[in-house]
Short mmCIF file of C-alpha atoms in Angstrom, two decimals:
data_model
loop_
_atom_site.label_atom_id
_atom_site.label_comp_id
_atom_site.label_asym_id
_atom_site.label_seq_id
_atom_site.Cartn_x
_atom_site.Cartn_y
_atom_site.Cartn_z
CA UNK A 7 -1.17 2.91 0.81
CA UNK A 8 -0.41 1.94 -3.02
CA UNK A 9 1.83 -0.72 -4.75
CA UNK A 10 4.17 1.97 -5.70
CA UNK A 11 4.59 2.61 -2.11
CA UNK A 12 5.21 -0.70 -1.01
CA UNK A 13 7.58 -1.30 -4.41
CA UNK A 14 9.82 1.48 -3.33
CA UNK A 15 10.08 0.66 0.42
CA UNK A 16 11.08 -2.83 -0.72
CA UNK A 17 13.68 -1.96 -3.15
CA UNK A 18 15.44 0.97 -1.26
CA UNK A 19 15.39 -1.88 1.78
CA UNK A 20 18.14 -4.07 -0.35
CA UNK A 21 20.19 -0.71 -1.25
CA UNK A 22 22.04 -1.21 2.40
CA UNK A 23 23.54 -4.18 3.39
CA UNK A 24 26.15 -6.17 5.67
CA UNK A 25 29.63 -7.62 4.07
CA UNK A 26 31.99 -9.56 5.83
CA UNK A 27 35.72 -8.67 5.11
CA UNK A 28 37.75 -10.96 7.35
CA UNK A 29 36.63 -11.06 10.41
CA UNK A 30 34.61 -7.88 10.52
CA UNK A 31 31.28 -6.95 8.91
CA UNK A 32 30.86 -3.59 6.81
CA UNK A 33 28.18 -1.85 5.53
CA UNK A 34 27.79 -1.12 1.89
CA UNK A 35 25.34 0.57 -0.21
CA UNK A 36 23.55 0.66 -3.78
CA UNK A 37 25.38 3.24 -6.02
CA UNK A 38 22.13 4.76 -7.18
CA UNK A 39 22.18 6.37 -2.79
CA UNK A 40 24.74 8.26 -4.18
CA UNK A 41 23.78 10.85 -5.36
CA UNK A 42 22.09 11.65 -1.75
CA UNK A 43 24.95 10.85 0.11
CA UNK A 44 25.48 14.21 2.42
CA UNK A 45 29.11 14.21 2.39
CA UNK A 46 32.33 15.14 -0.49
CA UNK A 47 35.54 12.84 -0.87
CA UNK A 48 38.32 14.52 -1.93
CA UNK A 49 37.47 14.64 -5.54
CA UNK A 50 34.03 15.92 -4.35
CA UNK A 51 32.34 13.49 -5.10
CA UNK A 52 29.35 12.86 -2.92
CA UNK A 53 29.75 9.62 -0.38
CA UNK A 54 27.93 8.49 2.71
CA UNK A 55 30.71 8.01 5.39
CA UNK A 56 28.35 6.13 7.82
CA UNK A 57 25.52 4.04 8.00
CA UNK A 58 23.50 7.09 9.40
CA UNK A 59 24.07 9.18 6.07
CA UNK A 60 23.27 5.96 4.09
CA UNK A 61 19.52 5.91 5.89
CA UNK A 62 19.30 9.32 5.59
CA UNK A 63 20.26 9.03 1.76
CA UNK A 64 17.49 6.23 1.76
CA UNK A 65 14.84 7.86 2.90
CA UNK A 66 15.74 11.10 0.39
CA UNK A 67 15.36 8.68 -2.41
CA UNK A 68 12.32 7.27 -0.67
CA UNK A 69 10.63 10.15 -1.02
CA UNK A 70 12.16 11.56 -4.82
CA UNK A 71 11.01 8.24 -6.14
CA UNK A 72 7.21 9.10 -5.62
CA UNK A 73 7.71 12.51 -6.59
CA UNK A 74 6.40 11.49 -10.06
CA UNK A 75 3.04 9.09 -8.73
CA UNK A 76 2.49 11.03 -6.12
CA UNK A 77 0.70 13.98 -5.35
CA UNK A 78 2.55 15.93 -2.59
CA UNK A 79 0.22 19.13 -2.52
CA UNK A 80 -1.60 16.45 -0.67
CA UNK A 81 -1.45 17.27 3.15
CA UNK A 82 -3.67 13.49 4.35
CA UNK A 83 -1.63 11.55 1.90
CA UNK A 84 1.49 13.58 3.25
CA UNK A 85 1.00 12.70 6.26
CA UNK A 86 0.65 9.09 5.45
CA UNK A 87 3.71 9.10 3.50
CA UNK A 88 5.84 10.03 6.38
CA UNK A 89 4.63 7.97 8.55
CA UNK A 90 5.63 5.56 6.48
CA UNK A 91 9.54 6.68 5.76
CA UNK A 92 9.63 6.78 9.87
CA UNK A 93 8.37 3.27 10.61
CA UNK A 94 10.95 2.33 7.94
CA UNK A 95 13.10 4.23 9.29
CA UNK A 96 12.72 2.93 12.75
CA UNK A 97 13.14 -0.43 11.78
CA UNK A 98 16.15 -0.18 10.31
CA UNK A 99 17.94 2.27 13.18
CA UNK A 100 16.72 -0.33 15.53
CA UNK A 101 17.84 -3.12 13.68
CA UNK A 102 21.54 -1.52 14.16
CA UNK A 103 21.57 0.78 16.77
CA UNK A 104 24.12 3.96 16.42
CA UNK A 105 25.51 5.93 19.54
CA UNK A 106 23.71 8.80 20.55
CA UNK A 107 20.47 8.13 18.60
CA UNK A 108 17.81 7.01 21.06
CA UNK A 109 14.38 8.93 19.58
CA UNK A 110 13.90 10.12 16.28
CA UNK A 111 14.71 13.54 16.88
CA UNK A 112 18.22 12.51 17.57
CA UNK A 113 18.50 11.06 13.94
CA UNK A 114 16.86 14.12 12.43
CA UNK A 115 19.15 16.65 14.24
CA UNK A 116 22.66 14.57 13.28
CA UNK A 117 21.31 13.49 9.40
CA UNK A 118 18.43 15.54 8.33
CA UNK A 119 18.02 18.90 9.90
CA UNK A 120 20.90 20.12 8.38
CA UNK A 121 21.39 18.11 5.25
CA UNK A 122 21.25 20.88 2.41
CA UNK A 123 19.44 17.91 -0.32
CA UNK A 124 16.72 17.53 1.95
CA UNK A 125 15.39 21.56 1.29
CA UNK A 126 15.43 20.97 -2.79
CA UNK A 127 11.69 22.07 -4.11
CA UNK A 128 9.58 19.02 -5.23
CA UNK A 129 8.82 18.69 -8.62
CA UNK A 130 5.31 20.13 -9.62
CA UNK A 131 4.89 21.44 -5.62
CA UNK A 132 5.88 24.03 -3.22
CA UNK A 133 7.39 21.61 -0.68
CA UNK A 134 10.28 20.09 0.21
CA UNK A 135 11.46 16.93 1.08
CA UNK A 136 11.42 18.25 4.25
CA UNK A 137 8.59 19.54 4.73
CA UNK A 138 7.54 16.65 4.41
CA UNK A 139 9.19 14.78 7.16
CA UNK A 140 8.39 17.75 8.99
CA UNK A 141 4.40 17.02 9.04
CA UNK A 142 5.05 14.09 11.70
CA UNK A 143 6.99 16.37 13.98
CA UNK A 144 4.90 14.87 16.96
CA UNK A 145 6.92 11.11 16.37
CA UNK A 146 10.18 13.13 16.86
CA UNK A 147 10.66 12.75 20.48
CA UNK A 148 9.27 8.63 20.06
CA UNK A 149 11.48 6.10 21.01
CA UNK A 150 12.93 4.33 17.55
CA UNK A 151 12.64 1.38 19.26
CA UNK A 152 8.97 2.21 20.27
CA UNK A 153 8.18 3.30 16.74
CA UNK A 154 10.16 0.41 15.09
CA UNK A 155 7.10 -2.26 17.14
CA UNK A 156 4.53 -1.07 14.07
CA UNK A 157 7.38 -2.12 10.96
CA UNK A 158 6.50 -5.72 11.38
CA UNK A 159 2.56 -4.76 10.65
CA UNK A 160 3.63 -2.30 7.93
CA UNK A 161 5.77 -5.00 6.21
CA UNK A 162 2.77 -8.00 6.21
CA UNK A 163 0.90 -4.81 4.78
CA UNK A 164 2.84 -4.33 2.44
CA UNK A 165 3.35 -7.85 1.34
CA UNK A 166 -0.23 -8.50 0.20
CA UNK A 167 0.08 -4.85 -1.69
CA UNK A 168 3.04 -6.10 -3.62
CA UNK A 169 1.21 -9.18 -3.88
CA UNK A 170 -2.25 -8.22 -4.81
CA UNK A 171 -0.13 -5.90 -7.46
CA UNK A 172 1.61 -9.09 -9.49
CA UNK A 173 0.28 -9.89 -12.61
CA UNK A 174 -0.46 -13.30 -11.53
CA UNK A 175 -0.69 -12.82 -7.33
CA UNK A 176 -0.93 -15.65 -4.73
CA UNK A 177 -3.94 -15.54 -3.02
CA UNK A 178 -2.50 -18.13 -0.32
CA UNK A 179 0.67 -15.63 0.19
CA UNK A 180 -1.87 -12.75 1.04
CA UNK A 181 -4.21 -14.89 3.13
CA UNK A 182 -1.23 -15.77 5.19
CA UNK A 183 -0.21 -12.16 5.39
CA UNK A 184 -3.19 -11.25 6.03
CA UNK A 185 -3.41 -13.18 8.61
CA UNK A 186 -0.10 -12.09 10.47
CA UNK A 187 -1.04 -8.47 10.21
CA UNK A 188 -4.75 -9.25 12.13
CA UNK A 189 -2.87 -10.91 14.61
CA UNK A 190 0.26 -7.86 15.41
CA UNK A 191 -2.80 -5.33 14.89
CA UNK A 192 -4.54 -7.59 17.92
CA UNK A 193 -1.53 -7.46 19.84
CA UNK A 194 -0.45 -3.74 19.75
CA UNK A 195 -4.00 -2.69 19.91
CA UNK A 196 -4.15 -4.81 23.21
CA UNK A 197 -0.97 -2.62 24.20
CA UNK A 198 -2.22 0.01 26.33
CA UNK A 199 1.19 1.77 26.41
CA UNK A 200 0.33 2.44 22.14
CA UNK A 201 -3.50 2.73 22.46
CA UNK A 202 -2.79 5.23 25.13
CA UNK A 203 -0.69 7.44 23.06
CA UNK A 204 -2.51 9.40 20.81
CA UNK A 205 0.71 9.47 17.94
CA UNK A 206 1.43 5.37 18.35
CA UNK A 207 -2.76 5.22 17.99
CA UNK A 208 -2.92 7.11 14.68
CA UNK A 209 -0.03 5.14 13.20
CA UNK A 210 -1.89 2.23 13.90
CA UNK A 211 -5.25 3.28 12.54
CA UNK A 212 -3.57 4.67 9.55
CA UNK A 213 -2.29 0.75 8.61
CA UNK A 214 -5.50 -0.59 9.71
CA UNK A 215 -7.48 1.64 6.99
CA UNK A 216 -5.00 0.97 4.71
CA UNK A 217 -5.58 -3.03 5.68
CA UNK A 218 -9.80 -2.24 5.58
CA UNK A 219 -8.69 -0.55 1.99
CA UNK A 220 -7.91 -4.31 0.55
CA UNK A 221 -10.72 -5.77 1.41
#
């Protein structure tokens, strides 16, 4: 886990958002998600026409941002990194459920598989961004809303990183973060339905050495 990390999860989390027009609520996106956006209009121009593309589009930038702090030749820090994409992921597919995508896999199949950006070469590495999404192949069949249990964790995690990475940070902010992360580590560790899956169980180890990492 680093601050840029945490940074980027938190900005590209405001690029998607709910309007109300009338009496009906739309989703719109930052122009920067653009450029990720899967589909053509008829100037062919790219464009996301549904809040699937625009998560897929996310994650894509997700993962282009660290291209240049990161080291993706990497295969433990890899692995880390997706796991972090998919809990955001999760969160945010469970926070408004589309038809037809139940587990991950579903998502990946319908926005990802085939999505051409997603093969482009990382810069200064042999992978793509696929590859990298690949590594965590084992989460694919998860539940999102399974998966999407750990975000709440992640995101108190994350909080004292952003903190602790101010030039002037709170120390009562993290305390109370840290705080509500010890206490949703307690209860999914408690969970035998995640301590008895080996996947669930390295996701939460993962945030827990990241959490033993601030100490």
């Amino acid at each position: 886990m680093s601050y840029e990390v945490c940074n980027t999860i938190n900005t590209i989390d405001g690029f998607i958002w709910e309007k109300l027009e009338g009496a009906v609520y739309v989703v719109e996106h930052n122009e920067m998600l653009k450029a990720y956006c899967p589909s053509k209009n008829k100037l062919g121009k790219n464009v996301c026409l549904s809040y699937g593309e625009m998560i897929s589009s996310s994650v894509l930038l997700f993962l282009k941002w660290l291209e240049t702090r990161y080291n993706y030749e990497d295969d433990l820090k890899n692995d880390k990194l997706a796991e972090y994409a998919i809990l955001w992921l999760s969160y945010k597919l469970n926070k408004d459920p589309q038809d037809g995508i139940i587990t991950l896999n579903d998502f990946y199949t319908k926005h990802i598989e085939n999505n051409v950006k997603y093969n482009d070469k990382i810069t200064n590495s042999s992978k793509t961004y696929k590859d990298i999404i690949n590594k965590k192949q084992n989460l694919m069949n998860m539940n999102i809303n399974d998966i999407s249990q750990f975000y709440d964790a992640f995101k108190s995690l994350c909080s004292m990183y952003n903190e602790l990475g101010d030039e002037n940070p709170n120390c009562g902010k993290c305390s109370q973060k840290a705080d509500e992360f010890v206490n949703k580590y307690d209860e999914l560790n408690e969970d035998s339905n995640i301590t008895g899956n080996n996947s669930y169980k390295k996701i939460l180890t993962t945030l827990f050495d990241d959490y033993g990492n601030l100490k």
